[in-house]
mmCIF file of C-alpha atoms and ligand atoms in Angstrom:
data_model
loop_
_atom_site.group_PDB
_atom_site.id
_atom_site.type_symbol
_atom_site.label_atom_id
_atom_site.label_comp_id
_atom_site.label_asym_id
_atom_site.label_seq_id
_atom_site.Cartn_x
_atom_site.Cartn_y
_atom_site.Cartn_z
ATOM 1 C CA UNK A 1 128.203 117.763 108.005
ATOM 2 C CA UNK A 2 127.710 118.173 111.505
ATOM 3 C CA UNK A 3 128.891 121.511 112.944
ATOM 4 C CA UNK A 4 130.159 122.274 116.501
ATOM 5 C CA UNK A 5 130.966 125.225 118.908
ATOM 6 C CA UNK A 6 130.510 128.873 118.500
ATOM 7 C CA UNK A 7 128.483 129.837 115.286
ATOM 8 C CA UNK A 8 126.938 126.823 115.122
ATOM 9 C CA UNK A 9 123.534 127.062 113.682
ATOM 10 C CA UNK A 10 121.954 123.969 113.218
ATOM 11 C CA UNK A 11 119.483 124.607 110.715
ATOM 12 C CA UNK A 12 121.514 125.479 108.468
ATOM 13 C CA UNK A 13 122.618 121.909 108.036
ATOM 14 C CA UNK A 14 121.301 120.435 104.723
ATOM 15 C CA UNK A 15 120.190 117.076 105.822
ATOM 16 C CA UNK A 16 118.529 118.090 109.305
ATOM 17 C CA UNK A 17 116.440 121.260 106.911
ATOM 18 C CA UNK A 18 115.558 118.726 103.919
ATOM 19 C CA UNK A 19 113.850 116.160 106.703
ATOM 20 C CA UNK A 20 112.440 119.174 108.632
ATOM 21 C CA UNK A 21 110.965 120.504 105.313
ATOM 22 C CA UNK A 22 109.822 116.873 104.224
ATOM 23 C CA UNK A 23 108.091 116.504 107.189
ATOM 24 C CA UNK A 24 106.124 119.925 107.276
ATOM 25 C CA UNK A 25 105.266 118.967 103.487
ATOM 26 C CA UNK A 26 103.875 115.265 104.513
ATOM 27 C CA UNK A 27 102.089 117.486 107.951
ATOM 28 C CA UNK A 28 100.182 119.589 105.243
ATOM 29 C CA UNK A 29 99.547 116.475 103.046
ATOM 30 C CA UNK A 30 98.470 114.267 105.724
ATOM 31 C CA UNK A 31 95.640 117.261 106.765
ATOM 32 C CA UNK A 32 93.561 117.214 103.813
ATOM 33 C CA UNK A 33 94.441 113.429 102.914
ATOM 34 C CA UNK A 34 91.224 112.341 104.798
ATOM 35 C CA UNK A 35 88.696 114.162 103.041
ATOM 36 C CA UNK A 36 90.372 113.530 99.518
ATOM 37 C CA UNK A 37 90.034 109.772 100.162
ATOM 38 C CA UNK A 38 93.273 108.635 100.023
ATOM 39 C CA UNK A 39 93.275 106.025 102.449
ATOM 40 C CA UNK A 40 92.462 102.282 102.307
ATOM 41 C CA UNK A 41 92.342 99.386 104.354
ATOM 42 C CA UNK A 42 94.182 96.004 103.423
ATOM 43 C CA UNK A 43 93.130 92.902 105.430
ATOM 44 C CA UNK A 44 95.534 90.189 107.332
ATOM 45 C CA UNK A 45 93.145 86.745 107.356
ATOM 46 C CA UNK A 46 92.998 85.703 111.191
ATOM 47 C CA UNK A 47 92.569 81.566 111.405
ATOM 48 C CA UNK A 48 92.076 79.141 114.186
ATOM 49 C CA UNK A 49 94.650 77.360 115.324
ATOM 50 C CA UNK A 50 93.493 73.884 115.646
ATOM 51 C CA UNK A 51 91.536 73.634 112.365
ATOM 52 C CA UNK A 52 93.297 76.403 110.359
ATOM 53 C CA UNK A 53 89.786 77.652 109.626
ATOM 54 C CA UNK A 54 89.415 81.747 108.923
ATOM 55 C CA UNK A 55 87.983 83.320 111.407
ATOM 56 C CA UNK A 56 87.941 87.490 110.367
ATOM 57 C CA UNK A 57 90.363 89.502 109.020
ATOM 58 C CA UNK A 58 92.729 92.500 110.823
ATOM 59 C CA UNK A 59 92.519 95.961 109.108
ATOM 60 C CA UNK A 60 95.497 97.400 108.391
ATOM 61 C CA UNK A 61 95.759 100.705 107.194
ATOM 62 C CA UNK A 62 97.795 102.495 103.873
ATOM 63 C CA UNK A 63 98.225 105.854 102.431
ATOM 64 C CA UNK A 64 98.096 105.954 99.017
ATOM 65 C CA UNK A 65 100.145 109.024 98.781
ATOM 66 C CA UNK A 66 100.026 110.600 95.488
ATOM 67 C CA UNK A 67 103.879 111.089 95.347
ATOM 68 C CA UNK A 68 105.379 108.696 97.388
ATOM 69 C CA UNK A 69 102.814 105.869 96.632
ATOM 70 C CA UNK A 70 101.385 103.432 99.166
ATOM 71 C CA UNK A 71 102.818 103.899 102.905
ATOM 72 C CA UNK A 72 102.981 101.989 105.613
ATOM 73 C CA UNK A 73 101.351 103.067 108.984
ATOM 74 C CA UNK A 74 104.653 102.885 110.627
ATOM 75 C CA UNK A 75 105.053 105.969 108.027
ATOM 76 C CA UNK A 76 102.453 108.261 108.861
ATOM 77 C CA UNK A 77 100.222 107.033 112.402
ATOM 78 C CA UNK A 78 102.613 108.796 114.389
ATOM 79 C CA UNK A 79 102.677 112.175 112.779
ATOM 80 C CA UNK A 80 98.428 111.622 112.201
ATOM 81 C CA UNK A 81 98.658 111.386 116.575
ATOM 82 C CA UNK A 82 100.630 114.209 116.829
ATOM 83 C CA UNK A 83 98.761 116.355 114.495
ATOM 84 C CA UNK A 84 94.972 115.787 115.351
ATOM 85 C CA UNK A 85 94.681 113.719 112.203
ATOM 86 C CA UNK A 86 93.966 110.353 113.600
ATOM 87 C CA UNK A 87 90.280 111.942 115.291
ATOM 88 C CA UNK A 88 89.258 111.907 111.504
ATOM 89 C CA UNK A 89 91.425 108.909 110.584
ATOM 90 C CA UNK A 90 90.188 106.573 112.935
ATOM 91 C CA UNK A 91 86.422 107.499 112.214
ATOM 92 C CA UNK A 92 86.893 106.893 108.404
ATOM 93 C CA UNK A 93 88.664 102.980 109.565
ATOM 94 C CA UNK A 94 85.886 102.160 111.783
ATOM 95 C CA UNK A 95 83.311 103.090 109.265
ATOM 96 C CA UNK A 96 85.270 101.760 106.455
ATOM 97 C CA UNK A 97 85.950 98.306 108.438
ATOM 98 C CA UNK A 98 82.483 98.145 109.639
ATOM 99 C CA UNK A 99 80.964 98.762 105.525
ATOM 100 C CA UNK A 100 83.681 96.002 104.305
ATOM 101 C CA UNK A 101 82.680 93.647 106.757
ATOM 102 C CA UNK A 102 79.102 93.746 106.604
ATOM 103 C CA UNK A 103 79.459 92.688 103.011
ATOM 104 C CA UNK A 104 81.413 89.025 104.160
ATOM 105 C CA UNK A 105 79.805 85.572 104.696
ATOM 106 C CA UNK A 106 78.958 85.110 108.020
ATOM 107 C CA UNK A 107 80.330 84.786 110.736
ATOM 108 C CA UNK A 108 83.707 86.559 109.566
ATOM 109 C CA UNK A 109 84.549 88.902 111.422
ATOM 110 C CA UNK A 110 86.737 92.158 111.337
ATOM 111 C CA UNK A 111 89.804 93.312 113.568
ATOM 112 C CA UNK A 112 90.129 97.129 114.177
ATOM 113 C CA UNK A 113 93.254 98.873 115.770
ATOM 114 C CA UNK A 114 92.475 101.898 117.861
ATOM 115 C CA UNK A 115 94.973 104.903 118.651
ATOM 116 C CA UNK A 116 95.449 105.489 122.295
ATOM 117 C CA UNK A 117 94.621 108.904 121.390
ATOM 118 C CA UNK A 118 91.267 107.916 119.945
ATOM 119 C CA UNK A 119 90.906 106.208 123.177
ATOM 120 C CA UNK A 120 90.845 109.415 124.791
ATOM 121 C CA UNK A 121 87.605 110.918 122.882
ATOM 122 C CA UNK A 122 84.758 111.035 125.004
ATOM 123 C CA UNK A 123 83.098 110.538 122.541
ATOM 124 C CA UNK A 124 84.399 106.662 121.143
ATOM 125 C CA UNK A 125 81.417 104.061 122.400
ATOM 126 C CA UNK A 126 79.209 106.480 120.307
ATOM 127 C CA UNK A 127 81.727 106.490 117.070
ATOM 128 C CA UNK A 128 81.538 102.664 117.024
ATOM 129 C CA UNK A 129 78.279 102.313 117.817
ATOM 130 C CA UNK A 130 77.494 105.381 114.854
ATOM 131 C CA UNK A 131 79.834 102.798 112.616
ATOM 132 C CA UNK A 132 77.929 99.307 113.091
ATOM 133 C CA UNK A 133 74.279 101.468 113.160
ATOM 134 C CA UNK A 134 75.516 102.592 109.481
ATOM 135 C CA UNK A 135 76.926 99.538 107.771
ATOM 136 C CA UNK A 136 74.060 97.160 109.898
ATOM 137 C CA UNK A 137 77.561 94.852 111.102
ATOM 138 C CA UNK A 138 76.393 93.073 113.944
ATOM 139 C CA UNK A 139 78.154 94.172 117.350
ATOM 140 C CA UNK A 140 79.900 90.634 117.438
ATOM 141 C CA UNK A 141 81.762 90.604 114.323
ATOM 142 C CA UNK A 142 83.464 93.654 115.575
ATOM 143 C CA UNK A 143 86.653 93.424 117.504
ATOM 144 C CA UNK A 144 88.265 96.424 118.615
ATOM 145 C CA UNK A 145 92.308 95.924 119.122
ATOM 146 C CA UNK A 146 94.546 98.495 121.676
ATOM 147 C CA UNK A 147 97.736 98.023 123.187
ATOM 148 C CA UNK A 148 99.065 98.525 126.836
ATOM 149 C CA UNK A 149 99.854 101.862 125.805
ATOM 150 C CA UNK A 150 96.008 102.682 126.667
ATOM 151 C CA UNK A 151 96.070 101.589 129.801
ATOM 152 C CA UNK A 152 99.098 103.209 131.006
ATOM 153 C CA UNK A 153 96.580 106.133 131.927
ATOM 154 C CA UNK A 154 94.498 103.606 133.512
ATOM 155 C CA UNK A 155 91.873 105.948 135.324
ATOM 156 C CA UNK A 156 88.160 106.234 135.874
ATOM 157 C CA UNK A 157 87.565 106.977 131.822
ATOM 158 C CA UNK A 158 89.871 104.381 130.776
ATOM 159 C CA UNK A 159 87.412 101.503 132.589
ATOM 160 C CA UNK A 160 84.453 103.472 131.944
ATOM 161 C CA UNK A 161 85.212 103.461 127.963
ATOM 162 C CA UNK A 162 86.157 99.752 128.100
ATOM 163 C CA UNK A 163 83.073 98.639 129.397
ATOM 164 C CA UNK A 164 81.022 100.750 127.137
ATOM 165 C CA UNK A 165 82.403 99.390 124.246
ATOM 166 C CA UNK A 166 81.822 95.854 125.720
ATOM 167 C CA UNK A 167 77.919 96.754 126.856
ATOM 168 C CA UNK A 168 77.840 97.483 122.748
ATOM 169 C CA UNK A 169 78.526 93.673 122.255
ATOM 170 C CA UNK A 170 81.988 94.422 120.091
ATOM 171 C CA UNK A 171 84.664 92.379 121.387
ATOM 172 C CA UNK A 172 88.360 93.837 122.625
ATOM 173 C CA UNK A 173 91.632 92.379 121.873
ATOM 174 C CA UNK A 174 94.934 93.431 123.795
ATOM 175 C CA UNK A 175 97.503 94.090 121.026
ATOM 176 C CA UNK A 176 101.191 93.188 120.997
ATOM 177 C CA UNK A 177 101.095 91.284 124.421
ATOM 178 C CA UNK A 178 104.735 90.942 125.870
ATOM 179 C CA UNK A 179 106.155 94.248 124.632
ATOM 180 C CA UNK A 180 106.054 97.842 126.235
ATOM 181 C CA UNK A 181 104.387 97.761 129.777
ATOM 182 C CA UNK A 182 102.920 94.561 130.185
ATOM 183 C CA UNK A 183 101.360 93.941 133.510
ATOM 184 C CA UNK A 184 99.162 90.965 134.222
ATOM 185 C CA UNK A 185 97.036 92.807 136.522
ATOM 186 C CA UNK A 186 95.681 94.768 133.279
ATOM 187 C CA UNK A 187 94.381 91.688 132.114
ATOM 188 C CA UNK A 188 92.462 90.934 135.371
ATOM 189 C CA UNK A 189 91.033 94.659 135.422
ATOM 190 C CA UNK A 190 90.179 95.198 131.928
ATOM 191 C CA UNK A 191 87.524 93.481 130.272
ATOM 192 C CA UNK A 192 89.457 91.807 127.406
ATOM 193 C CA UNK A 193 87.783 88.672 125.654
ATOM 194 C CA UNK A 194 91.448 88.425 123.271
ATOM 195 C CA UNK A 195 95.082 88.457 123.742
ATOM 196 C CA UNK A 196 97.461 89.055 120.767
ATOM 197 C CA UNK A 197 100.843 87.561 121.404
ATOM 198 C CA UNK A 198 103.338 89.903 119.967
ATOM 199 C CA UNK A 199 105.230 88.484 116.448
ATOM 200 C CA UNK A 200 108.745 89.143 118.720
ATOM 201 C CA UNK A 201 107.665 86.407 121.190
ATOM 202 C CA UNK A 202 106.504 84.147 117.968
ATOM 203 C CA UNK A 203 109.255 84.698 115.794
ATOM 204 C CA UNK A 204 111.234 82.863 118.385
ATOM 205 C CA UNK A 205 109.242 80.078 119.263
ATOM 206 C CA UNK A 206 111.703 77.291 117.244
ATOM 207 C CA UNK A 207 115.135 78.717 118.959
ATOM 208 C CA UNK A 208 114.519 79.901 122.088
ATOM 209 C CA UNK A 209 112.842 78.070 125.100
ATOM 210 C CA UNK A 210 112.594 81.351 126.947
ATOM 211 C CA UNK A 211 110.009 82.207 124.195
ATOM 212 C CA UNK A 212 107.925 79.232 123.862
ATOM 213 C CA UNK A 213 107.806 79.551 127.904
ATOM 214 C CA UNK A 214 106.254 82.919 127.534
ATOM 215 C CA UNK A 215 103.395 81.752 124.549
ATOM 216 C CA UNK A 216 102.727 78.781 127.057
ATOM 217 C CA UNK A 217 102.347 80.778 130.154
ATOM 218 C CA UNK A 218 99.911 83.863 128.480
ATOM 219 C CA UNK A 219 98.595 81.139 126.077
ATOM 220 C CA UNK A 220 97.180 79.294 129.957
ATOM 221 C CA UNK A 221 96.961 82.561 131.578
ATOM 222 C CA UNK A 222 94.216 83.693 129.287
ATOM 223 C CA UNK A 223 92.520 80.138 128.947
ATOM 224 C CA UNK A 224 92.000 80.770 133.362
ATOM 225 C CA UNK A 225 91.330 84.417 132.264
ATOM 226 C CA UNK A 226 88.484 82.850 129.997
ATOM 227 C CA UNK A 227 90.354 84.456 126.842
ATOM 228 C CA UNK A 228 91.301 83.214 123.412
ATOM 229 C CA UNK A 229 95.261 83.898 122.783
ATOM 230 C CA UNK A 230 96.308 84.885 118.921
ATOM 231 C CA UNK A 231 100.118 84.451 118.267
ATOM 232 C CA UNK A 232 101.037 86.911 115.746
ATOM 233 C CA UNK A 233 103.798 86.903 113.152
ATOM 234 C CA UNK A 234 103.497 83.165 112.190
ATOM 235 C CA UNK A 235 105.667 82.903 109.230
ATOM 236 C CA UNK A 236 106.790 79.038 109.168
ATOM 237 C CA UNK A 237 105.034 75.566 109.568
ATOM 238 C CA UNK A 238 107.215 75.266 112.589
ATOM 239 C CA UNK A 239 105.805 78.261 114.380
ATOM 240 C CA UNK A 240 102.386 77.568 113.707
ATOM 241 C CA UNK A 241 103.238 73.456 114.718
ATOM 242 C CA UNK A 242 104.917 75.418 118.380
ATOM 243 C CA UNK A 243 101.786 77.947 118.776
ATOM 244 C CA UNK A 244 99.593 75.047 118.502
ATOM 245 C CA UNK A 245 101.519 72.964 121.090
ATOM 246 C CA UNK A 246 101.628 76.112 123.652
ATOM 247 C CA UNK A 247 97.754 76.535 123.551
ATOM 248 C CA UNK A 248 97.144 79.516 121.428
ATOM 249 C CA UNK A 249 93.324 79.364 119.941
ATOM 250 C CA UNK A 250 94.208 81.309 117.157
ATOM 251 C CA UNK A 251 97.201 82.488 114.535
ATOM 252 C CA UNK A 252 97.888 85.622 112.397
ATOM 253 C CA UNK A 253 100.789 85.767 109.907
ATOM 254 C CA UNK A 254 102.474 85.520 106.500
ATOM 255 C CA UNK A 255 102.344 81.453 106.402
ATOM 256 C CA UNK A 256 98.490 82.417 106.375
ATOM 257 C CA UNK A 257 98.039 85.533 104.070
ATOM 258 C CA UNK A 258 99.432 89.042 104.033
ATOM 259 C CA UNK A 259 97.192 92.118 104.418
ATOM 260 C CA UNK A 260 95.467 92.856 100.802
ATOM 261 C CA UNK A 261 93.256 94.548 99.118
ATOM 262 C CA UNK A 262 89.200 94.431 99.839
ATOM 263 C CA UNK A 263 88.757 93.343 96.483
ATOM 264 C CA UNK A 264 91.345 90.174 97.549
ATOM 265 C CA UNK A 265 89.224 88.549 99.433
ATOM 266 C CA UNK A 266 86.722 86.576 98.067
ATOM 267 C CA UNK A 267 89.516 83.675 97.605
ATOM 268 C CA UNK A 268 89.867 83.049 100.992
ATOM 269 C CA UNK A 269 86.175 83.090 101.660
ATOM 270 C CA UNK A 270 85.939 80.199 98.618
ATOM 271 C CA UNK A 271 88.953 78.475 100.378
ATOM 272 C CA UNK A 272 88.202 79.053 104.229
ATOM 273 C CA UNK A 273 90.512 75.884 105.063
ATOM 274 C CA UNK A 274 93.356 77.756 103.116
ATOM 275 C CA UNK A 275 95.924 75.144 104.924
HETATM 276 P P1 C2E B 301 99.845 95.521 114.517
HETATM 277 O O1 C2E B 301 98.485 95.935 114.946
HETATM 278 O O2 C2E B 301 100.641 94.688 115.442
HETATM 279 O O3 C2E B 301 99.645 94.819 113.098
HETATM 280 C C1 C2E B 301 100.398 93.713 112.661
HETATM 281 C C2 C2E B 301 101.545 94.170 111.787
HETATM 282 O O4 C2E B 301 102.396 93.041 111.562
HETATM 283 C C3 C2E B 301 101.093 94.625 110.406
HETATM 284 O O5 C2E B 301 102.015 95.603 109.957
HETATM 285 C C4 C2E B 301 101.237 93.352 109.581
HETATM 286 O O6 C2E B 301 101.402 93.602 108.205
HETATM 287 C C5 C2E B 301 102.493 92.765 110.187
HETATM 288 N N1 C2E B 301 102.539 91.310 110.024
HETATM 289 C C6 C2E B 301 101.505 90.451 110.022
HETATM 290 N N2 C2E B 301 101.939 89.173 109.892
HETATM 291 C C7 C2E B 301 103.271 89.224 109.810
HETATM 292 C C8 C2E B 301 104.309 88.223 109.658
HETATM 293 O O7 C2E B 301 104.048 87.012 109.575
HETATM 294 N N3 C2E B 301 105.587 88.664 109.640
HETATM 295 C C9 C2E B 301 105.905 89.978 109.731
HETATM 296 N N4 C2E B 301 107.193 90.315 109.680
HETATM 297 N N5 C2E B 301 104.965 90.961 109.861
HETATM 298 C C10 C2E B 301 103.676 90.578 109.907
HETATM 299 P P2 C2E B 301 101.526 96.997 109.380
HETATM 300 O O8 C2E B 301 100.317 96.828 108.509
HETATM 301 O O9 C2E B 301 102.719 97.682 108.803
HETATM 302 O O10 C2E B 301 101.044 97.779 110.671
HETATM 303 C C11 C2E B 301 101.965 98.138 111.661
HETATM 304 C C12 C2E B 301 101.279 98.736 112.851
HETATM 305 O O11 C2E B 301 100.624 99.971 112.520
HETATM 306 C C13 C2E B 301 100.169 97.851 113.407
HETATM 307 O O12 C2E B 301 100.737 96.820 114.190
HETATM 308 C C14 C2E B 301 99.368 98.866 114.195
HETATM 309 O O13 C2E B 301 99.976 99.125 115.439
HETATM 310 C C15 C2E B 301 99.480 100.098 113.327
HETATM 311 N N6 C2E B 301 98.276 100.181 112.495
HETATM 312 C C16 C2E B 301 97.979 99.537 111.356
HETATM 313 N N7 C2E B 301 96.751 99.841 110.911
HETATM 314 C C17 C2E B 301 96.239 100.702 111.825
HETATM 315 C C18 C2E B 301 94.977 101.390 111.943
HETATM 316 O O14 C2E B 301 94.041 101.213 111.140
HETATM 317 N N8 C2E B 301 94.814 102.215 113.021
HETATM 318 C C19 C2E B 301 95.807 102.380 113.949
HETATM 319 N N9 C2E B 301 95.576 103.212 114.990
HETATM 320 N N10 C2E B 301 96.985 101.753 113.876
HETATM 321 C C20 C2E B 301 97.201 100.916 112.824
HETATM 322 CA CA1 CA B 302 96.745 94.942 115.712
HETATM 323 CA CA1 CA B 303 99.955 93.283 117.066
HETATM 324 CA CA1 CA B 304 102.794 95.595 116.484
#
């Protein structure tokens, strides 16, 4: 019950102390979570567009929480950010990425989301370069996925970091393309060999015109930029038919395979024309 005026005290209401409490609780989970290994990667098969032919996988992290059971990252990446966690975090996905990939048929390759806050370590170029030096993954089946969010602090660091990462021969994809604070000019200062179209843009491909505009325009804008454009989200044969037709290179999405389990994959690497 929500309480107004004088004597108010609002921790006293039930609802606002059970989340507060909940959250403090999941704060001291989430710390030792890390070392006690309860984290694991699924993997989201990435395919080319023209020939439907798998081309890597996207890792996608879970929690296996011993109460609550698995979680999503929409679930706990925030609070991991906020807390310090994702310095730790982040290290164990690259290395775990990099160990899982090395063990595919070439050339598959493996997609790796980075924090903006990881993005910040001075220390990064040497993390990934620690990561493919320990699991032997060759620099090129590495790609390295951030959103616009990274560049919004655009400075001397920001460029530096990019380009190291590049000089290490791992590629870099810009993530969700269309949403937040897209500006074209990032794409003509940053160093980015990928751009992932972001599922809202997708989705409505088949209703909207507006949409399909917008997948045609970045889909051409990163063919000048010399880039390969994923559309992500594609759920229907229609979608993937319209991504196709607008010029993206590649496609992500349920019609192709959700994010599983390591142990998943050797189907799709029997099956590489899954389509
Ligand atoms: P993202 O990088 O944009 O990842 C794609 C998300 O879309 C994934 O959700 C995936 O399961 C979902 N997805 C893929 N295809 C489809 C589709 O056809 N339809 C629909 N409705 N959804 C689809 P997920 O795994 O819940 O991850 C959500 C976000 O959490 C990711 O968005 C990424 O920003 C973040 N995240 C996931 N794993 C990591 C990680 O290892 N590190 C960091 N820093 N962030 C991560
Ligand atoms: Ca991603
Ligand atoms: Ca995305
Ligand atoms: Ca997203």
């Amino acid at each position: 019950a929500k309480m107004e005026g004088r004597g108010t005290c609002r921790s006293f209401e039930p609802g606002m102390d059970a989340r507060l409490q909940e959250r403090r609780q999941l704060e001291a989970e989430l710390a030792v979570a890390v070392a006690d290994n309860q984290f694991v990667l699924h993997y989201q098969p990435l395919h080319e567009a023209m020939t439907s032919k798998l081309t890597g996988f996207e890792a996608l992290v879970r929690w296996n929480h011993p109460r609550l059971g698995l979680l999503a990252p929409s679930e706990f990446i925030h609070l991991s950010e906020e807390t310090g966690v994702i310095d730790a975090l982040g290290e164990w996905i690259l290395r775990q990425a990099c160990s899982d990939a090395a063990q595919w048929p070439l050339p598959v390759k493996v997609a790796v989301n980075l924090s903006p806050i990881q993005f910040k370590q001075q220390g990064l170029p040497l993390q990934v370069a620690a990561a493919l030096a320990a699991s032997s993954l060759m620099p090129s089946r590495l790609e390295l996925e951030i959103t616009e969010s990274v560049l919004l602090a655009h400075n001397e660091h920001t460029i530096e970091t990019l380009h190291s990462l590049r000089d290490l021969g791992v590629g870099i994809a810009m993530d969700d393309f269309g949403t937040g604070y897209s500006s074209l000019s990032y794409l003509r200062s940053f160093p980015f060999n990928r751009i992932k179209i972001d599922r809202s843009f997708v989705s409505l491909m088949c209703e909207s015109s507006e949409s399909r505009a917008i997948v045609k325009a970045v889909a051409d804008l990163g063919s000048t930029l010399g880039m390969t454009t994923t559309a992500e989200g594609v759920e229907t044969e229609d979608q993937y038919r319209l991504a196709k037709e607008n010029g993206c290179t590649d496609v992500q999405g349920w019609l192709f395979g959700r994010p599983m389990p390591a142990s998943e994959l050797a189907a799709f690497f029997e099956a590489p024309h899954a389509l």
